[in-house]
Amino acid sequence: MEALPTGTVWFVGAGPGDPELITVKGRLLIERAGAILFAGSLVNEAITRWAPPGCVVADSKDMALPEMTAWLVAQARQHAVVVRLQTGDPALYGSLIELVQPLDAAGVPVQVVPGVSSAMASAAAAVESFTLPEVTQSVIFTRVEGRTPMPPGEDLAALAAHRTTLCVFLSITLLHKVEAGLRAAGWAEDAPLVVVHKASWPGEERIVRGTLATIKQRCREAGIVSQAMVIASPTLGARHWPELIKSKLYDPSFTHRFRKASA
Ligand code: SAH
């Protein structure tokens, strides 16, 4: 018997919320999709408006993983382009691999299109830089332990000891654990933190600034209990610093591949 023709399942990063923050490639795939599976609780539904007439659109919010894979496999048998929309970027805290394995087993080709992560959208919302010369040159994407256990060596106290930028996902209801981790690593009570709720969502984005001592109370007052990024970083607020160590790249005395030093 001839092998069944199968379409490709595209895992597309939908971006952080603003429909304009999906990639051009992601949008083109939606416009060509025969079927789309999206997580209604997290992905802005507005994005599915680009789906062509007749496209099968399903919300995965009430589906368990086996149902989702069965749906994707079935749709891939009927359509050349099947899109699974993932919030932000598919490589971060999505169930990408859990979904890909059964598709591999079923012989369904898979492709991934990256997206703008909420970490980046949160930095943009707050006009912050995660890296600054001689302040920190590293970023850690992490979370605190909820129902998903943290692997050994990854508790926040250990990671925070590096004094780098920390983007803490999935932890807005566990701010006490974020605080405890930072304190255990010796961060000062007046160390700045910023929490961004629904970064980039038109009309819904909120930014709460505080310190290790005040952030939990500020978030409580603002009523922020979900879909928020917690950022702790020695770079926060640098927009208002009077003295900034400038990047060597733009220093007039610094020669690099594209420009000769002028002094
Ligand atoms: N893959 C996604 C993350 C999914 S995990 C990404 O790359 O962004 C879900 C967590 O992401 C939430 O608990 C929250 O911490 C964060 N998040 C998702 N969308 C957000 C947004 N628009 N603003 C702030 N945080 C967001």
Short mmCIF file of C-alpha atoms and ligand atoms in Angstrom, two decimals:
data_model
loop_
_atom_site.label_atom_id
_atom_site.label_comp_id
_atom_site.label_asym_id
_atom_site.label_seq_id
_atom_site.Cartn_x
_atom_site.Cartn_y
_atom_site.Cartn_z
CA MET A 1 0.00 0.00 0.00
CA GLU A 2 1.13 3.51 -0.77
CA ALA A 3 2.12 5.60 2.24
CA LEU A 4 -0.56 8.06 3.28
CA PRO A 5 0.30 11.60 2.16
CA THR A 6 0.84 13.70 5.23
CA GLY A 7 1.03 17.39 5.74
CA THR A 8 3.51 19.09 8.03
CA VAL A 9 2.71 20.21 11.55
CA TRP A 10 4.23 23.63 12.10
CA PHE A 11 4.84 24.69 15.69
CA VAL A 12 4.60 28.44 15.40
CA GLY A 13 5.61 30.88 18.11
CA ALA A 14 2.61 33.21 18.33
CA GLY A 15 4.58 35.84 20.23
CA PRO A 16 3.73 37.38 23.60
CA GLY A 17 0.22 38.66 22.87
CA ASP A 18 0.17 41.57 20.46
CA PRO A 19 -0.91 39.96 17.15
CA GLU A 20 1.58 42.20 15.35
CA LEU A 21 4.43 40.46 17.15
CA ILE A 22 4.08 37.15 15.34
CA THR A 23 6.78 36.64 12.70
CA VAL A 24 6.02 37.20 9.00
CA LYS A 25 6.64 33.49 8.45
CA GLY A 26 4.20 32.57 11.23
CA ARG A 27 1.51 34.76 9.74
CA LEU A 28 2.03 33.35 6.24
CA LEU A 29 1.63 29.83 7.63
CA ILE A 30 -1.62 30.79 9.37
CA GLU A 31 -2.88 32.23 6.08
CA ARG A 32 -2.14 28.90 4.40
CA ALA A 33 -3.26 26.61 7.19
CA GLY A 34 -5.81 23.87 6.70
CA ALA A 35 -6.07 23.44 10.46
CA ILE A 36 -4.94 25.43 13.51
CA LEU A 37 -4.68 24.30 17.11
CA PHE A 38 -4.15 27.12 19.59
CA ALA A 39 -4.07 27.47 23.36
CA GLY A 40 -6.98 29.84 23.94
CA SER A 41 -5.97 30.57 27.50
CA LEU A 42 -2.60 31.98 26.39
CA VAL A 43 -2.53 32.82 22.70
CA ASN A 44 -4.32 35.95 21.58
CA GLU A 45 -7.31 34.68 19.60
CA ALA A 46 -7.00 37.67 17.27
CA ILE A 47 -4.15 35.83 15.57
CA THR A 48 -6.52 33.16 14.23
CA ARG A 49 -8.40 35.88 12.29
CA TRP A 50 -5.85 35.46 9.51
CA ALA A 51 -6.94 31.84 8.99
CA PRO A 52 -8.39 31.24 5.51
CA PRO A 53 -12.10 30.46 5.06
CA GLY A 54 -12.78 26.80 5.78
CA CYS A 55 -9.74 26.41 8.04
CA VAL A 56 -10.44 24.10 10.98
CA VAL A 57 -9.65 26.06 14.16
CA ALA A 58 -9.62 24.33 17.54
CA ASP A 59 -8.79 25.51 21.04
CA SER A 60 -6.58 23.11 22.97
CA LYS A 61 -7.42 24.53 26.38
CA ASP A 62 -9.72 21.62 27.28
CA MET A 63 -7.66 18.91 25.54
CA ALA A 64 -5.21 16.57 27.24
CA LEU A 65 -1.94 15.82 25.45
CA PRO A 66 -3.07 12.55 23.79
CA GLU A 67 -6.13 14.33 22.36
CA MET A 68 -3.95 17.12 21.01
CA THR A 69 -1.58 14.73 19.25
CA ALA A 70 -4.46 12.65 17.86
CA TRP A 71 -6.03 15.86 16.52
CA LEU A 72 -2.77 17.04 14.94
CA VAL A 73 -2.10 13.64 13.33
CA ALA A 74 -5.65 13.44 11.95
CA GLN A 75 -5.47 16.97 10.52
CA ALA A 76 -2.04 16.30 8.99
CA ARG A 77 -3.59 13.41 7.04
CA GLN A 78 -6.00 15.89 5.43
CA HIS A 79 -4.15 19.19 5.12
CA ALA A 80 -0.74 20.17 3.79
CA VAL A 81 -0.26 22.83 6.48
CA VAL A 82 -1.29 22.28 10.08
CA VAL A 83 -0.34 24.95 12.62
CA ARG A 84 0.11 24.52 16.33
CA LEU A 85 0.29 28.01 17.86
CA GLN A 86 2.44 28.23 20.98
CA THR A 87 2.65 31.27 23.20
CA GLY A 88 5.86 33.31 22.97
CA ASP A 89 8.63 31.07 21.68
CA PRO A 90 7.97 27.32 21.41
CA ALA A 91 11.33 26.42 23.00
CA LEU A 92 10.45 27.89 26.40
CA TYR A 93 8.04 26.16 28.80
CA GLY A 94 5.83 24.83 26.03
CA SER A 95 5.08 21.14 25.62
CA LEU A 96 6.99 21.09 22.35
CA ILE A 97 8.88 17.82 22.78
CA GLU A 98 5.92 16.00 24.31
CA LEU A 99 3.92 16.89 21.21
CA VAL A 100 6.71 16.23 18.71
CA GLN A 101 7.51 12.70 19.91
CA PRO A 102 4.11 11.21 19.04
CA LEU A 103 4.15 13.05 15.69
CA ASP A 104 7.57 11.53 14.94
CA ALA A 105 6.17 8.14 15.89
CA ALA A 106 3.25 8.68 13.50
CA GLY A 107 5.61 9.74 10.70
CA VAL A 108 4.23 13.28 10.55
CA PRO A 109 6.85 15.86 9.52
CA VAL A 110 7.39 18.67 12.02
CA GLN A 111 8.82 22.16 11.72
CA VAL A 112 9.26 24.92 14.30
CA VAL A 113 9.02 28.68 13.73
CA PRO A 114 10.46 30.76 16.58
CA GLY A 115 8.50 33.52 18.28
CA VAL A 116 9.07 36.60 20.42
CA SER A 117 9.25 35.35 23.98
CA SER A 118 7.37 37.17 26.73
CA ALA A 119 10.75 37.73 28.38
CA MET A 120 11.80 39.94 25.47
CA ALA A 121 8.39 41.61 25.25
CA SER A 122 8.61 42.42 28.97
CA ALA A 123 12.02 44.05 28.57
CA ALA A 124 10.61 46.06 25.66
CA ALA A 125 7.53 47.14 27.63
CA ALA A 126 9.66 48.40 30.50
CA VAL A 127 12.39 49.90 28.25
CA GLU A 128 15.02 47.80 30.00
CA SER A 129 18.18 46.10 28.76
CA PHE A 130 18.98 42.64 30.09
CA THR A 131 22.68 43.21 29.50
CA LEU A 132 24.87 46.22 30.18
CA PRO A 133 28.65 46.48 29.82
CA GLU A 134 30.41 45.68 33.09
CA VAL A 135 27.09 45.21 34.91
CA THR A 136 25.93 41.87 33.60
CA GLN A 137 26.45 40.04 30.33
CA SER A 138 24.25 37.04 31.02
CA VAL A 139 20.55 36.25 31.27
CA ILE A 140 18.97 33.31 33.05
CA PHE A 141 15.49 32.12 32.05
CA THR A 142 14.06 30.20 34.97
CA ARG A 143 11.08 29.62 37.25
CA VAL A 144 10.59 28.68 40.87
CA GLU A 145 9.32 25.32 41.93
CA GLY A 146 5.57 24.88 41.71
CA ARG A 147 4.07 21.55 40.75
CA THR A 148 6.98 21.01 38.36
CA PRO A 149 10.03 20.16 40.48
CA MET A 150 13.30 22.01 39.83
CA PRO A 151 16.27 19.83 38.85
CA PRO A 152 19.16 19.75 41.34
CA GLY A 153 21.34 22.85 41.32
CA GLU A 154 18.68 25.06 39.76
CA ASP A 155 16.97 26.56 42.76
CA LEU A 156 16.76 30.32 42.52
CA ALA A 157 19.23 30.89 45.36
CA ALA A 158 21.92 29.06 43.35
CA LEU A 159 21.11 30.84 40.09
CA ALA A 160 20.76 34.27 41.71
CA ALA A 161 24.25 33.93 43.17
CA HIS A 162 25.56 34.78 39.69
CA ARG A 163 24.09 38.31 39.95
CA THR A 164 22.96 38.19 36.33
CA THR A 165 19.60 39.16 34.89
CA LEU A 166 16.91 36.69 35.94
CA CYS A 167 13.69 36.28 33.98
CA VAL A 168 11.38 34.26 36.17
CA PHE A 169 8.49 32.63 34.30
CA LEU A 170 5.40 30.96 35.75
CA SER A 171 6.01 32.34 39.22
CA ILE A 172 3.76 35.34 39.85
CA THR A 173 1.74 33.41 42.45
CA LEU A 174 5.00 32.25 44.05
CA LEU A 175 6.63 35.65 44.59
CA HIS A 176 7.47 34.65 48.18
CA LYS A 177 9.72 31.93 46.72
CA VAL A 178 11.33 34.40 44.31
CA GLU A 179 12.04 36.73 47.22
CA ALA A 180 13.42 33.93 49.38
CA GLY A 181 15.74 32.83 46.58
CA LEU A 182 17.11 36.31 46.01
CA ARG A 183 17.58 36.90 49.76
CA ALA A 184 19.36 33.57 50.19
CA ALA A 185 21.74 34.66 47.41
CA GLY A 186 22.43 37.92 49.23
CA TRP A 187 20.51 40.38 47.03
CA ALA A 188 19.89 43.67 48.86
CA GLU A 189 16.42 44.63 50.06
CA ASP A 190 16.52 47.63 47.72
CA ALA A 191 17.50 45.55 44.67
CA PRO A 192 15.13 46.54 41.85
CA LEU A 193 12.56 44.17 40.36
CA VAL A 194 10.00 44.68 37.66
CA VAL A 195 6.88 42.65 36.99
CA VAL A 196 5.19 42.90 33.60
CA HIS A 197 1.65 41.58 33.27
CA LYS A 198 0.42 40.69 29.76
CA ALA A 199 3.39 42.29 28.06
CA SER A 200 2.40 43.64 24.62
CA TRP A 201 -1.32 42.74 24.92
CA PRO A 202 -3.08 45.82 23.52
CA GLY A 203 -4.73 47.72 26.35
CA GLU A 204 -3.92 45.09 28.99
CA GLU A 205 -0.20 45.43 29.63
CA ARG A 206 0.78 46.56 33.12
CA ILE A 207 4.20 47.28 34.58
CA VAL A 208 4.87 47.17 38.30
CA ARG A 209 8.21 48.31 39.65
CA GLY A 210 9.49 47.67 43.12
CA THR A 211 12.35 46.27 45.14
CA LEU A 212 13.00 42.94 46.76
CA ALA A 213 11.31 44.42 49.86
CA THR A 214 8.25 45.87 48.12
CA ILE A 215 7.44 43.97 44.92
CA LYS A 216 5.03 41.44 46.41
CA GLN A 217 2.94 44.14 48.07
CA ARG A 218 2.96 46.27 44.91
CA CYS A 219 1.75 43.33 42.83
CA ARG A 220 -0.94 42.54 45.38
CA GLU A 221 -2.14 46.15 45.29
CA ALA A 222 -2.19 46.02 41.49
CA GLY A 223 -4.11 42.73 41.57
CA ILE A 224 -1.60 40.93 39.35
CA VAL A 225 -2.05 37.19 39.79
CA SER A 226 -1.37 35.66 36.37
CA GLN A 227 0.47 35.94 33.04
CA ALA A 228 3.32 37.98 34.40
CA MET A 229 7.08 38.03 33.99
CA VAL A 230 9.21 38.69 37.05
CA ILE A 231 12.54 40.31 36.23
CA ALA A 232 15.32 40.81 38.73
CA SER A 233 18.46 42.41 37.39
CA PRO A 234 21.27 44.77 38.33
CA THR A 235 20.49 46.56 35.03
CA LEU A 236 16.96 47.62 35.93
CA GLY A 237 16.32 51.35 35.81
CA ALA A 238 19.54 52.05 33.90
CA ARG A 239 17.63 54.47 31.68
CA HIS A 240 17.85 56.93 34.58
CA TRP A 241 21.43 56.29 35.66
CA PRO A 242 23.62 59.39 35.39
CA GLU A 243 26.78 57.33 34.75
CA LEU A 244 26.71 54.52 32.27
CA ILE A 245 29.65 52.42 31.16
CA LYS A 246 29.25 52.61 27.39
CA SER A 247 29.46 49.64 25.10
CA LYS A 248 32.95 49.22 23.60
CA LEU A 249 31.36 48.64 20.23
CA TYR A 250 30.44 52.30 19.84
CA ASP A 251 33.46 53.69 21.64
CA PRO A 252 35.41 55.98 19.24
CA SER A 253 38.71 54.44 20.42
CA PHE A 254 37.61 50.88 19.74
CA THR A 255 38.49 49.24 16.44
CA HIS A 256 36.42 46.37 15.19
CA ARG A 257 35.64 44.54 11.99
CA PHE A 258 33.48 47.29 10.52
CA ARG A 259 35.11 50.47 11.77
CA LYS A 260 38.60 51.83 12.52
CA ALA A 261 39.20 53.67 15.75
CA SER A 262 39.25 57.42 15.31
CA ALA A 263 41.53 58.09 18.26
N1 SAH B 1 6.81 30.11 25.63
C1 SAH B 1 6.39 31.27 26.40
C2 SAH B 1 6.33 30.98 27.88
C3 SAH B 1 5.21 30.04 28.26
S1 SAH B 1 5.11 29.73 29.98
C4 SAH B 1 7.31 32.45 26.08
O1 SAH B 1 8.30 32.29 25.38
O2 SAH B 1 6.99 33.56 26.53
C5 SAH B 1 3.90 30.91 30.51
C6 SAH B 1 4.56 32.00 31.31
O3 SAH B 1 5.16 32.94 30.43
C7 SAH B 1 3.62 32.81 32.18
O4 SAH B 1 3.45 32.22 33.45
C8 SAH B 1 4.36 34.13 32.31
O5 SAH B 1 5.40 34.06 33.26
C9 SAH B 1 5.01 34.23 30.93
N2 SAH B 1 4.19 35.01 29.99
C10 SAH B 1 3.56 34.56 28.89
N3 SAH B 1 3.00 35.58 28.20
C11 SAH B 1 3.30 36.70 28.89
C12 SAH B 1 3.07 38.09 28.67
N4 SAH B 1 2.42 38.53 27.60
N5 SAH B 1 3.55 38.98 29.58
C13 SAH B 1 4.25 38.56 30.66
N6 SAH B 1 4.52 37.27 30.91
C14 SAH B 1 4.06 36.34 30.04
#
